[in-house]
CSV table of C-alpha atoms and ligand atoms in Angstrom, one decimal:
chain,number,residue,atom,x,y,z
A,15,MET,CA,275.3,212.6,-145.2
A,16,GLU,CA,272.7,213.4,-142.6
A,17,ASN,CA,272.5,211.0,-139.7
A,18,ALA,CA,269.5,208.8,-139.7
A,19,GLU,CA,267.1,209.4,-136.8
A,20,VAL,CA,265.1,207.1,-134.7
A,21,PHE,CA,261.8,207.8,-132.9
A,22,TYR,CA,260.2,206.2,-129.9
A,23,LEU,CA,257.0,206.7,-128.1
A,24,ALA,CA,256.3,205.7,-124.5
A,25,LYS,CA,252.9,205.5,-122.8
A,26,ILE,CA,252.5,207.1,-119.4
A,27,GLY,CA,250.6,205.1,-116.9
A,28,GLU,CA,249.4,206.0,-113.5
A,29,ILE,CA,250.9,209.4,-113.5
A,30,ASN,CA,248.0,210.4,-115.7
A,31,LEU,CA,245.8,209.9,-112.7
A,32,LYS,CA,247.7,212.4,-110.6
A,33,LYS,CA,246.0,215.5,-112.1
A,34,GLY,CA,247.3,218.0,-109.5
A,35,ASN,CA,250.9,217.0,-109.8
A,36,LEU,CA,250.8,216.0,-113.4
A,37,LYS,CA,253.4,218.6,-114.6
A,38,GLU,CA,255.8,217.7,-111.9
A,39,PHE,CA,255.5,214.0,-112.7
A,40,GLU,CA,256.0,214.6,-116.3
A,41,ARG,CA,259.1,216.8,-115.7
A,42,ARG,CA,260.5,214.1,-113.4
A,43,LEU,CA,259.9,211.3,-116.0
A,44,ALA,CA,261.7,213.2,-118.8
A,45,GLN,CA,264.5,214.1,-116.4
A,46,ASN,CA,264.9,210.5,-115.3
A,47,PHE,CA,265.0,209.3,-118.9
A,48,ARG,CA,267.7,211.8,-119.8
A,49,ALA,CA,269.8,210.7,-116.8
A,50,TYR,CA,270.5,207.4,-118.6
A,51,PHE,CA,272.6,209.3,-121.1
A,52,SER,CA,275.8,211.2,-120.9
A,53,GLY,CA,277.3,212.9,-123.9
A,54,LYS,CA,274.7,212.6,-126.5
A,55,VAL,CA,271.3,212.9,-125.0
A,56,PRO,CA,268.1,212.2,-127.0
A,57,ASN,CA,265.4,214.9,-127.5
A,58,VAL,CA,262.6,214.1,-125.0
A,59,GLN,CA,259.1,215.6,-124.7
A,60,VAL,CA,256.3,214.6,-122.5
A,61,ARG,CA,252.8,215.6,-123.5
A,62,ALA,CA,249.3,214.4,-123.1
A,63,GLY,CA,250.0,210.9,-121.8
A,64,ARG,CA,252.9,210.3,-124.1
A,65,MET,CA,256.7,210.6,-124.0
A,66,TYR,CA,258.3,211.3,-127.4
A,67,VAL,CA,262.0,210.4,-127.9
A,68,ARG,CA,264.0,211.4,-131.0
A,69,ALA,CA,267.7,210.7,-131.5
A,70,ASP,CA,270.5,209.7,-133.8
A,71,ALA,CA,270.1,206.1,-134.9
A,72,GLU,CA,273.4,205.2,-133.2
A,73,LEU,CA,271.6,205.7,-129.8
A,74,ALA,CA,268.9,203.2,-130.6
A,75,ALA,CA,270.2,200.3,-128.4
A,76,HIS,CA,270.9,202.6,-125.5
A,77,ILE,CA,267.4,204.2,-125.8
A,78,GLU,CA,265.8,200.8,-125.7
A,79,ALA,CA,267.7,199.7,-122.6
A,80,ALA,CA,266.7,202.9,-120.9
A,81,LEU,CA,263.0,202.5,-121.9
A,82,ALA,CA,263.1,199.0,-120.6
A,83,HIS,CA,264.3,200.2,-117.2
A,84,LEU,CA,262.5,203.5,-116.8
A,85,ILE,CA,259.9,203.4,-114.1
A,86,GLY,CA,256.7,205.3,-114.9
A,87,ILE,CA,255.8,204.1,-118.4
A,88,THR,CA,253.3,201.3,-119.2
A,89,GLY,CA,254.7,200.6,-122.6
A,90,TRP,CA,257.0,201.8,-125.4
A,91,ALA,CA,257.6,201.3,-129.0
A,92,GLN,CA,260.0,202.3,-131.8
A,93,VAL,CA,257.8,204.2,-134.2
A,94,GLN,CA,257.7,205.5,-137.7
A,95,THR,CA,256.6,209.1,-138.2
A,96,ALA,CA,254.5,210.1,-141.1
A,97,ASP,CA,252.8,213.2,-142.4
A,98,LYS,CA,249.2,213.4,-141.5
A,99,THR,CA,247.9,212.2,-144.9
A,100,LEU,CA,246.1,208.9,-145.4
A,101,GLU,CA,248.8,207.9,-148.1
A,102,ALA,CA,251.8,208.6,-145.8
A,103,MET,CA,250.2,206.8,-142.9
A,104,THR,CA,249.2,203.8,-145.0
A,105,ALA,CA,252.7,203.5,-146.5
A,106,ALA,CA,254.2,203.4,-143.0
A,107,ALA,CA,251.6,200.8,-141.8
A,108,VAL,CA,252.3,198.7,-144.8
A,109,GLU,CA,256.0,198.7,-143.9
A,110,GLU,CA,255.1,197.6,-140.3
A,111,ALA,CA,252.9,194.9,-141.7
A,112,ARG,CA,255.7,193.5,-143.9
A,113,ALA,CA,258.1,193.5,-140.9
A,114,LEU,CA,255.4,191.6,-138.8
A,115,TYR,CA,255.0,189.1,-141.6
A,116,ALA,CA,258.8,188.5,-141.7
A,117,ALA,CA,258.6,188.0,-137.9
A,118,GLY,CA,256.0,185.2,-138.4
A,119,LYS,CA,252.8,187.1,-137.8
A,120,ARG,CA,249.8,186.3,-140.0
A,121,THR,CA,246.8,188.2,-138.6
A,122,PHE,CA,246.5,191.7,-137.4
A,123,LYS,CA,244.2,194.6,-136.6
A,124,ILE,CA,244.7,198.3,-136.7
A,125,GLU,CA,244.2,200.4,-133.5
A,126,ALA,CA,243.8,204.0,-134.6
A,127,ARG,CA,243.8,207.0,-132.2
A,128,ARG,CA,243.1,210.5,-133.2
A,129,ALA,CA,244.4,213.0,-130.7
A,130,ASP,CA,244.0,215.7,-133.3
A,131,LYS,CA,240.2,215.9,-133.5
A,132,LYS,CA,240.4,218.3,-136.5
A,133,PHE,CA,241.8,215.5,-138.6
A,134,PRO,CA,239.1,214.7,-141.1
A,135,LEU,CA,239.0,210.9,-140.8
A,136,THR,CA,237.7,209.3,-137.6
A,137,SER,CA,239.6,206.6,-135.8
A,138,TYR,CA,237.2,204.1,-137.2
A,139,ASP,CA,237.7,205.4,-140.8
A,140,LEU,CA,241.4,205.3,-140.4
A,141,ALA,CA,241.5,201.7,-139.1
A,142,ARG,CA,239.2,200.6,-141.9
A,143,GLU,CA,241.1,202.3,-144.7
A,144,ILE,CA,244.6,201.4,-143.6
A,145,GLY,CA,243.6,197.9,-142.5
A,146,GLY,CA,241.8,197.3,-145.8
A,147,THR,CA,244.9,198.2,-147.8
A,148,ILE,CA,247.1,195.8,-145.9
A,149,HIS,CA,244.5,193.1,-146.1
A,150,THR,CA,243.8,193.4,-149.9
A,151,GLN,CA,247.6,193.6,-150.6
A,152,GLY,CA,247.7,190.1,-149.0
A,153,ILE,CA,250.4,191.0,-146.5
A,154,LEU,CA,248.4,190.0,-143.4
A,155,THR,CA,244.8,189.0,-142.7
A,156,VAL,CA,242.5,191.1,-140.5
A,157,ASP,CA,241.4,189.5,-137.3
A,158,VAL,CA,239.8,192.0,-134.9
A,159,HIS,CA,239.2,189.4,-132.1
A,160,LYS,CA,242.5,187.5,-131.7
A,161,PRO,CA,245.1,189.1,-133.9
A,162,ASP,CA,248.8,188.0,-133.8
A,163,ALA,CA,249.8,191.6,-134.0
A,164,VAL,CA,248.3,195.1,-133.5
A,165,ILE,CA,249.4,198.0,-135.7
A,166,SER,CA,248.9,201.2,-134.0
A,167,VAL,CA,248.3,204.5,-135.7
A,168,GLU,CA,248.3,207.7,-133.6
A,169,VAL,CA,247.5,211.0,-135.2
A,170,ARG,CA,249.0,213.7,-133.0
A,171,GLU,CA,249.3,217.5,-133.4
A,172,GLN,CA,252.2,217.6,-135.8
A,173,LEU,CA,252.7,214.1,-137.1
A,174,ALA,CA,251.3,210.6,-137.1
A,175,PHE,CA,253.1,207.8,-135.3
A,176,ILE,CA,252.9,204.2,-136.6
A,177,TYR,CA,254.2,201.1,-134.8
A,178,GLY,CA,253.7,197.3,-134.9
A,179,VAL,CA,255.6,196.1,-131.9
A,180,GLU,CA,255.0,197.5,-128.4
A,181,HIS,CA,257.0,196.5,-125.4
A,182,ARG,CA,255.8,196.4,-121.8
A,183,GLY,CA,257.2,199.1,-119.6
A,184,GLN,CA,258.1,199.0,-115.9
A,185,ARG,CA,255.0,200.9,-114.8
A,186,GLY,CA,255.0,202.5,-111.4
A,187,LEU,CA,255.8,206.1,-110.6
A,188,PRO,CA,258.8,208.1,-111.7
A,189,CYS,CA,261.7,207.7,-109.2
A,190,GLY,CA,262.1,210.7,-107.0
A,191,CYS,CA,258.5,211.8,-106.7
A,192,SER,CA,257.6,210.0,-103.5
A,193,GLY,CA,260.4,210.8,-101.1
A,194,ARG,CA,263.5,209.1,-99.9
A,195,ALA,CA,264.1,205.6,-98.4
A,196,LEU,CA,267.0,203.8,-96.9
A,197,LEU,CA,267.0,200.1,-97.8
A,198,LEU,CA,268.7,197.5,-95.5
A,199,LEU,CA,270.3,195.5,-98.3
A,200,SER,CA,271.7,192.1,-97.6
A,201,GLY,CA,273.0,189.6,-100.2
A,202,GLY,CA,269.7,187.6,-100.1
A,203,ILE,CA,266.9,187.4,-102.6
A,204,ASP,CA,264.4,189.4,-100.6
A,205,SER,CA,265.8,192.8,-99.8
A,206,PRO,CA,266.7,193.8,-103.5
A,207,VAL,CA,263.1,193.0,-104.4
A,208,ALA,CA,261.9,195.2,-101.5
A,209,GLY,CA,264.1,198.0,-102.8
A,210,TYR,CA,262.7,197.6,-106.3
A,211,ARG,CA,259.2,197.8,-104.9
A,212,MET,CA,259.9,201.2,-103.3
A,213,LEU,CA,261.6,202.5,-106.4
A,214,PHE,CA,258.5,201.4,-108.3
A,215,ARG,CA,256.4,203.6,-106.0
A,216,GLY,CA,258.6,206.6,-106.9
A,217,MET,CA,261.0,206.6,-104.0
A,218,LYS,CA,264.6,207.6,-104.3
A,219,VAL,CA,266.5,204.8,-102.5
A,220,ASP,CA,269.9,204.6,-100.8
A,221,TYR,CA,271.4,201.5,-99.3
A,222,ILE,CA,273.0,200.3,-96.1
A,223,TYR,CA,274.9,197.0,-95.6
A,224,PHE,CA,276.3,195.5,-92.4
A,225,HIS,CA,279.3,193.2,-92.8
A,226,SER,CA,281.3,191.2,-90.2
A,227,HIS,CA,284.7,190.7,-91.7
A,228,PRO,CA,286.4,188.3,-91.3
A,229,TYR,CA,283.3,186.2,-90.5
A,230,THR,CA,281.8,187.3,-93.7
A,231,SER,CA,283.8,187.5,-96.9
A,232,PRO,CA,284.8,190.4,-99.2
A,233,GLU,CA,282.9,188.5,-101.9
A,234,ALA,CA,279.7,188.8,-99.8
A,235,GLN,CA,280.1,192.5,-99.7
A,236,GLN,CA,280.9,192.7,-103.4
A,237,LYS,CA,277.7,190.7,-104.1
A,238,VAL,CA,275.7,193.4,-102.2
A,239,GLU,CA,277.4,196.2,-104.1
A,240,ASP,CA,276.6,194.3,-107.3
A,241,LEU,CA,272.9,194.0,-106.3
A,242,ALA,CA,272.9,197.8,-105.5
A,243,GLY,CA,274.3,198.2,-109.0
A,244,VAL,CA,271.3,196.4,-110.6
A,245,LEU,CA,268.8,198.4,-108.5
A,246,ALA,CA,270.5,201.6,-109.6
A,247,ARG,CA,269.5,200.9,-113.2
A,248,TYR,CA,265.9,201.5,-112.1
A,249,GLY,CA,266.7,204.1,-109.4
A,250,LEU,CA,269.3,206.0,-111.4
A,251,GLY,CA,272.2,205.6,-109.0
A,252,GLY,CA,272.3,206.2,-105.3
A,253,TYR,CA,274.7,205.7,-102.4
A,254,ILE,CA,275.7,202.6,-100.5
A,255,THR,CA,276.9,202.8,-96.9
A,256,VAL,CA,278.9,199.9,-95.5
A,257,ILE,CA,279.2,199.4,-91.8
A,258,SER,CA,281.3,196.9,-89.9
A,259,PHE,CA,279.3,195.0,-87.3
A,260,THR,CA,282.1,192.6,-86.3
A,261,LYS,CA,282.5,194.0,-82.8
A,262,VAL,CA,278.8,194.3,-82.4
A,263,GLN,CA,278.3,190.7,-83.4
A,264,GLN,CA,281.1,189.6,-81.0
A,265,HIS,CA,279.6,191.5,-78.2
A,266,LEU,CA,276.2,190.0,-78.8
A,267,LYS,CA,277.7,186.6,-78.9
A,268,ARG,CA,279.3,187.1,-75.5
A,269,THR,CA,276.3,188.7,-73.8
A,270,VAL,CA,273.1,187.5,-75.3
A,271,PRO,CA,271.3,184.2,-74.8
A,272,GLU,CA,271.8,182.2,-78.0
A,273,ALA,CA,268.2,182.0,-78.9
A,274,TYR,CA,268.0,185.8,-79.0
A,275,LEU,CA,271.0,186.5,-81.1
A,276,THR,CA,269.3,187.1,-84.5
A,277,LEU,CA,266.6,189.2,-83.0
A,278,LEU,CA,269.1,191.4,-81.1
A,279,LEU,CA,271.2,191.7,-84.2
A,280,ARG,CA,268.2,193.0,-86.2
A,281,MET,CA,267.4,195.5,-83.4
A,282,CYS,CA,271.0,196.7,-83.6
A,283,MET,CA,270.7,197.0,-87.4
A,284,MET,CA,267.5,199.0,-87.2
A,285,LYS,CA,268.9,201.5,-84.6
A,286,THR,CA,272.1,202.0,-86.7
A,287,ALA,CA,270.2,202.3,-90.0
A,288,GLU,CA,268.0,205.0,-88.4
A,289,MET,CA,271.1,207.0,-87.5
A,290,LEU,CA,272.1,207.0,-91.1
A,291,ALA,CA,268.5,207.7,-92.3
A,292,ARG,CA,268.4,210.8,-90.2
A,293,LYS,CA,271.7,212.0,-91.5
A,294,ILE,CA,270.7,211.6,-95.2
A,295,ASN,CA,267.1,212.8,-94.8
A,296,ALA,CA,265.6,209.4,-95.6
A,297,GLN,CA,262.0,209.3,-94.5
A,298,CYS,CA,261.7,205.6,-93.9
A,299,LEU,CA,263.7,202.4,-93.5
A,300,VAL,CA,262.9,199.5,-95.9
A,301,THR,CA,263.6,195.8,-95.3
A,302,GLY,CA,263.0,192.5,-97.2
A,303,GLU,CA,261.1,190.9,-94.4
A,304,SER,CA,258.0,188.8,-95.2
A,305,LEU,CA,255.7,187.6,-92.5
A,306,ALA,CA,256.7,184.3,-90.9
A,307,GLN,CA,259.3,183.5,-93.6
A,308,VAL,CA,262.0,182.9,-91.0
A,309,ALA,CA,262.2,183.0,-87.2
A,310,SER,CA,263.0,186.7,-86.9
A,311,GLN,CA,259.9,187.5,-89.0
A,312,THR,CA,257.1,186.5,-86.7
A,313,ILE,CA,254.6,189.3,-85.9
A,314,GLU,CA,256.0,189.4,-82.4
A,315,ASN,CA,259.6,189.8,-83.5
A,316,LEU,CA,258.7,192.3,-86.2
A,317,THR,CA,256.9,194.4,-83.6
A,318,ILE,CA,260.0,194.4,-81.5
A,319,THR,CA,262.3,195.5,-84.4
A,320,ASP,CA,259.7,198.1,-85.3
A,321,SER,CA,260.0,199.7,-82.0
A,322,CYS,CA,263.7,200.2,-82.5
A,323,ALA,CA,263.2,203.1,-84.9
A,324,GLN,CA,261.1,206.2,-84.8
A,325,LEU,CA,260.9,206.4,-88.6
A,326,PRO,CA,258.5,204.1,-90.3
A,327,ILE,CA,259.9,200.7,-91.3
A,328,LEU,CA,258.4,199.7,-94.7
A,329,ARG,CA,258.3,196.0,-95.5
A,330,PRO,CA,256.9,195.8,-99.0
A,331,LEU,CA,257.2,192.0,-99.2
A,332,ILE,CA,255.3,191.4,-96.0
A,333,GLY,CA,252.4,189.6,-97.7
A,334,MET,CA,254.3,187.9,-100.5
A,335,ASP,CA,255.4,184.3,-100.6
A,336,LYS,CA,258.9,183.2,-101.7
A,337,GLU,CA,257.8,182.1,-105.2
A,338,GLU,CA,256.4,185.6,-106.0
A,339,ILE,CA,259.5,187.2,-104.6
A,340,ILE,CA,261.7,185.0,-106.7
A,341,GLN,CA,259.7,185.8,-109.8
A,342,THR,CA,260.2,189.5,-109.3
A,343,ALA,CA,263.9,188.9,-108.6
A,344,LEU,CA,264.2,187.2,-112.0
A,345,ASP,CA,262.2,189.9,-113.7
A,346,ILE,CA,264.4,192.7,-112.4
A,347,GLY,CA,267.7,190.9,-112.8
A,348,THR,CA,268.9,190.5,-109.2
A,349,TYR,CA,268.2,186.7,-108.8
A,350,GLN,CA,271.4,185.4,-110.4
A,351,THR,CA,273.5,187.6,-108.1
A,352,SER,CA,271.4,186.8,-105.0
A,353,ILE,CA,271.9,183.1,-105.3
A,354,LEU,CA,275.7,183.3,-105.4
A,355,PRO,CA,276.9,181.3,-102.4
A,356,TYR,CA,278.6,184.1,-100.3
A,357,GLU,CA,276.7,184.4,-97.1
A,358,ASP,CA,275.9,187.8,-95.5
A,359,CYS,CA,275.9,186.3,-92.1
A,360,CYS,CA,277.9,183.6,-90.3
A,361,VAL,CA,276.5,180.4,-88.8
A,362,LEU,CA,278.7,181.2,-85.8
A,363,PHE,CA,276.1,183.9,-85.0
A,364,SER,CA,273.0,182.1,-86.0
A,365,PRO,CA,271.1,180.4,-83.1
A,366,ARG,CA,270.0,176.8,-83.6
A,367,HIS,CA,266.7,177.5,-82.0
A,368,PRO,CA,265.8,181.1,-82.3
A,369,VAL,CA,263.0,182.7,-80.3
A,370,LEU,CA,259.8,182.9,-82.3
A,371,HIS,CA,257.3,184.7,-80.0
A,372,THR,CA,259.4,187.1,-78.0
A,373,LYS,CA,257.9,189.3,-75.4
A,374,GLN,CA,258.8,192.9,-76.1
A,375,GLN,CA,259.9,193.5,-72.5
A,376,ASP,CA,262.3,190.6,-72.6
A,377,ALA,CA,264.0,191.8,-75.7
A,378,GLU,CA,264.2,195.4,-74.4
A,379,ASP,CA,265.6,194.1,-71.0
A,380,ILE,CA,268.4,192.2,-72.8
A,381,PHE,CA,269.1,195.2,-75.0
A,382,SER,CA,269.6,197.6,-72.2
A,383,ARG,CA,271.5,195.1,-70.1
A,384,ILE,CA,274.2,194.5,-72.7
A,385,GLU,CA,275.0,198.2,-73.1
A,386,ILE,CA,275.7,198.2,-76.8
A,387,ASP,CA,274.8,201.8,-77.6
A,388,GLN,CA,278.5,202.9,-77.5
A,389,LEU,CA,279.5,200.1,-79.9
A,390,LEU,CA,276.7,201.0,-82.3
A,391,ALA,CA,277.7,204.7,-82.3
A,392,GLU,CA,281.3,203.7,-83.0
A,393,ALA,CA,280.3,201.4,-85.9
A,394,PHE,CA,278.3,204.2,-87.3
A,395,GLU,CA,281.1,206.7,-87.0
A,396,GLN,CA,283.4,204.4,-89.0
A,397,ARG,CA,280.9,203.9,-91.8
A,398,GLU,CA,282.0,204.1,-95.4
A,399,THR,CA,279.8,205.6,-98.1
A,400,LYS,CA,280.3,205.3,-101.8
A,401,LYS,CA,278.5,206.2,-104.9
A,402,ILE,CA,277.1,203.1,-106.6
A,403,GLU,CA,278.8,202.0,-109.8
A,404,TRP,CA,276.2,201.0,-112.4
A,405,ALA,CA,275.6,200.8,-116.1
A,406,LEU,CA,272.6,199.9,-118.3
A,407,PRO,CA,273.0,196.6,-120.0
A,408,VAL,CA,273.1,197.9,-123.6
A,409,PRO,CA,273.6,195.1,-126.2
A,410,ALA,CA,276.5,195.8,-128.5
A,411,ALA,CA,275.6,197.0,-132.0
A,412,ASP,CA,276.3,194.3,-134.7
Y,26,ATP,P1,267.2,188.6,-97.5
Y,26,ATP,O1,266.8,187.6,-98.6
Y,26,ATP,O2,266.9,190.1,-97.9
Y,26,ATP,O3,268.6,188.5,-97.1
Y,26,ATP,P2,266.1,187.1,-95.5
Y,26,ATP,O4,264.9,186.3,-95.9
Y,26,ATP,O5,267.4,186.4,-95.5
Y,26,ATP,O6,266.2,188.4,-96.3
Y,26,ATP,P3,266.8,188.0,-92.8
Y,26,ATP,O7,268.2,187.5,-93.0
Y,26,ATP,O8,266.0,187.7,-91.6
Y,26,ATP,O9,265.8,187.6,-94.0
Y,26,ATP,O10,266.9,189.6,-93.0
Y,26,ATP,C1,265.7,190.4,-93.0
Y,26,ATP,C2,266.0,191.7,-93.5
Y,26,ATP,O11,267.0,192.4,-92.7
Y,26,ATP,C3,266.6,191.7,-94.9
Y,26,ATP,O12,265.6,191.5,-95.9
Y,26,ATP,C4,267.4,193.0,-95.0
Y,26,ATP,O13,266.5,194.0,-95.3
Y,26,ATP,C5,267.9,193.1,-93.6
Y,26,ATP,N1,269.2,192.6,-93.4
Y,26,ATP,C6,269.6,191.4,-93.0
Y,26,ATP,N2,270.9,191.2,-93.0
Y,26,ATP,C7,271.5,192.4,-93.4
Y,26,ATP,C8,272.8,192.9,-93.6
Y,26,ATP,N3,273.9,192.2,-93.4
Y,26,ATP,N4,272.9,194.2,-94.0
Y,26,ATP,C9,271.8,195.0,-94.2
Y,26,ATP,N5,270.6,194.6,-94.1
Y,26,ATP,C10,270.4,193.3,-93.7
Y,27,MG,MG1,269.4,187.1,-95.7
């Protein structure tokens, strides 16, 4: 017996606007989609604002998980294909209408699109003919203003595509078309969201995490690696570099006035992260900082950490409040991991009354007085880099 096939159609969003680079964006999108598969890979074509996917039915759940995570599409649907005759298209639309009725929908409208302008019926004619049949058969009732469901009919070059359920896509730009970033990833709520925002703008992201064993636990590190694993579902993998900052923290604790500890630690992180960024050709650093969220994130203190790196430091959450950040963390699936109780820093190193409005000169004076460059270089030399382990959450077939 021949294997049954499934068809999907995804809509391409903003990349349509980038006329000059359209071909490159399209190529990247198809390549990113294929990267979700090993072994059996679906057939993918990108053309005229649409991505077409065709595969064995056994891949359906995997394809749906991939489409739900793929950055660069505004929506997607499992579709029926039909010959370009009114009869065939109507039969498929009737089937969609029955499925919608079974799912509790009662009213509908048809949205017809005719990419093939040689097709004899206009979009309007198609909608009226097909909608009329469904209506008179008593399956669903037409409501063009506030329908429970929309049945889409797209007449393309070779075939027509018919679908009644459309899912929202991730939107954004295909990962890999806007350069490379290095994200400072902690176990908190914010930095994973910051990483997602840059993936969303098409960057390829790698990750760096600073631990202080034994002051921070192995569970805290595992949590960060798990968060990188969730981000990798959108960014299609990546590398995480783990650096021990134990000696750096101890040195800071001995030499820096308590109120300056957090700020000096952030300065050390930026300098070390930049060493890695240069090595891996990342073009910017990314953090989860948001203006005035905590003491180290006042404009004065951000200015100071900024001056620690020559590369730009991007802070995509700078103007967001905690509620919005949490909503995104929930949407992308990092929140539940972020709120696990393992801390990525130790109270021992957290000042009770941190400086809020530090003078740049004061911070720089302390930094040069404590002679920490050698320790940072050593910490960097002993870094450990690994490939992120990740998998799409594919529901088991029943
Ligand atoms: P998050 O929720 O991301 O932990 P936060 O609100 O706790 O952020 P801070 O602890 O001040 O804020 O950290 C600010 C930023 O510095 C983080 O968003 C992250 O980018 C970076 N950072 C902090 N700690 C670490 C760490 N141990 N390893 C790597 N980056 C870190
Ligand atoms: Mg934190």
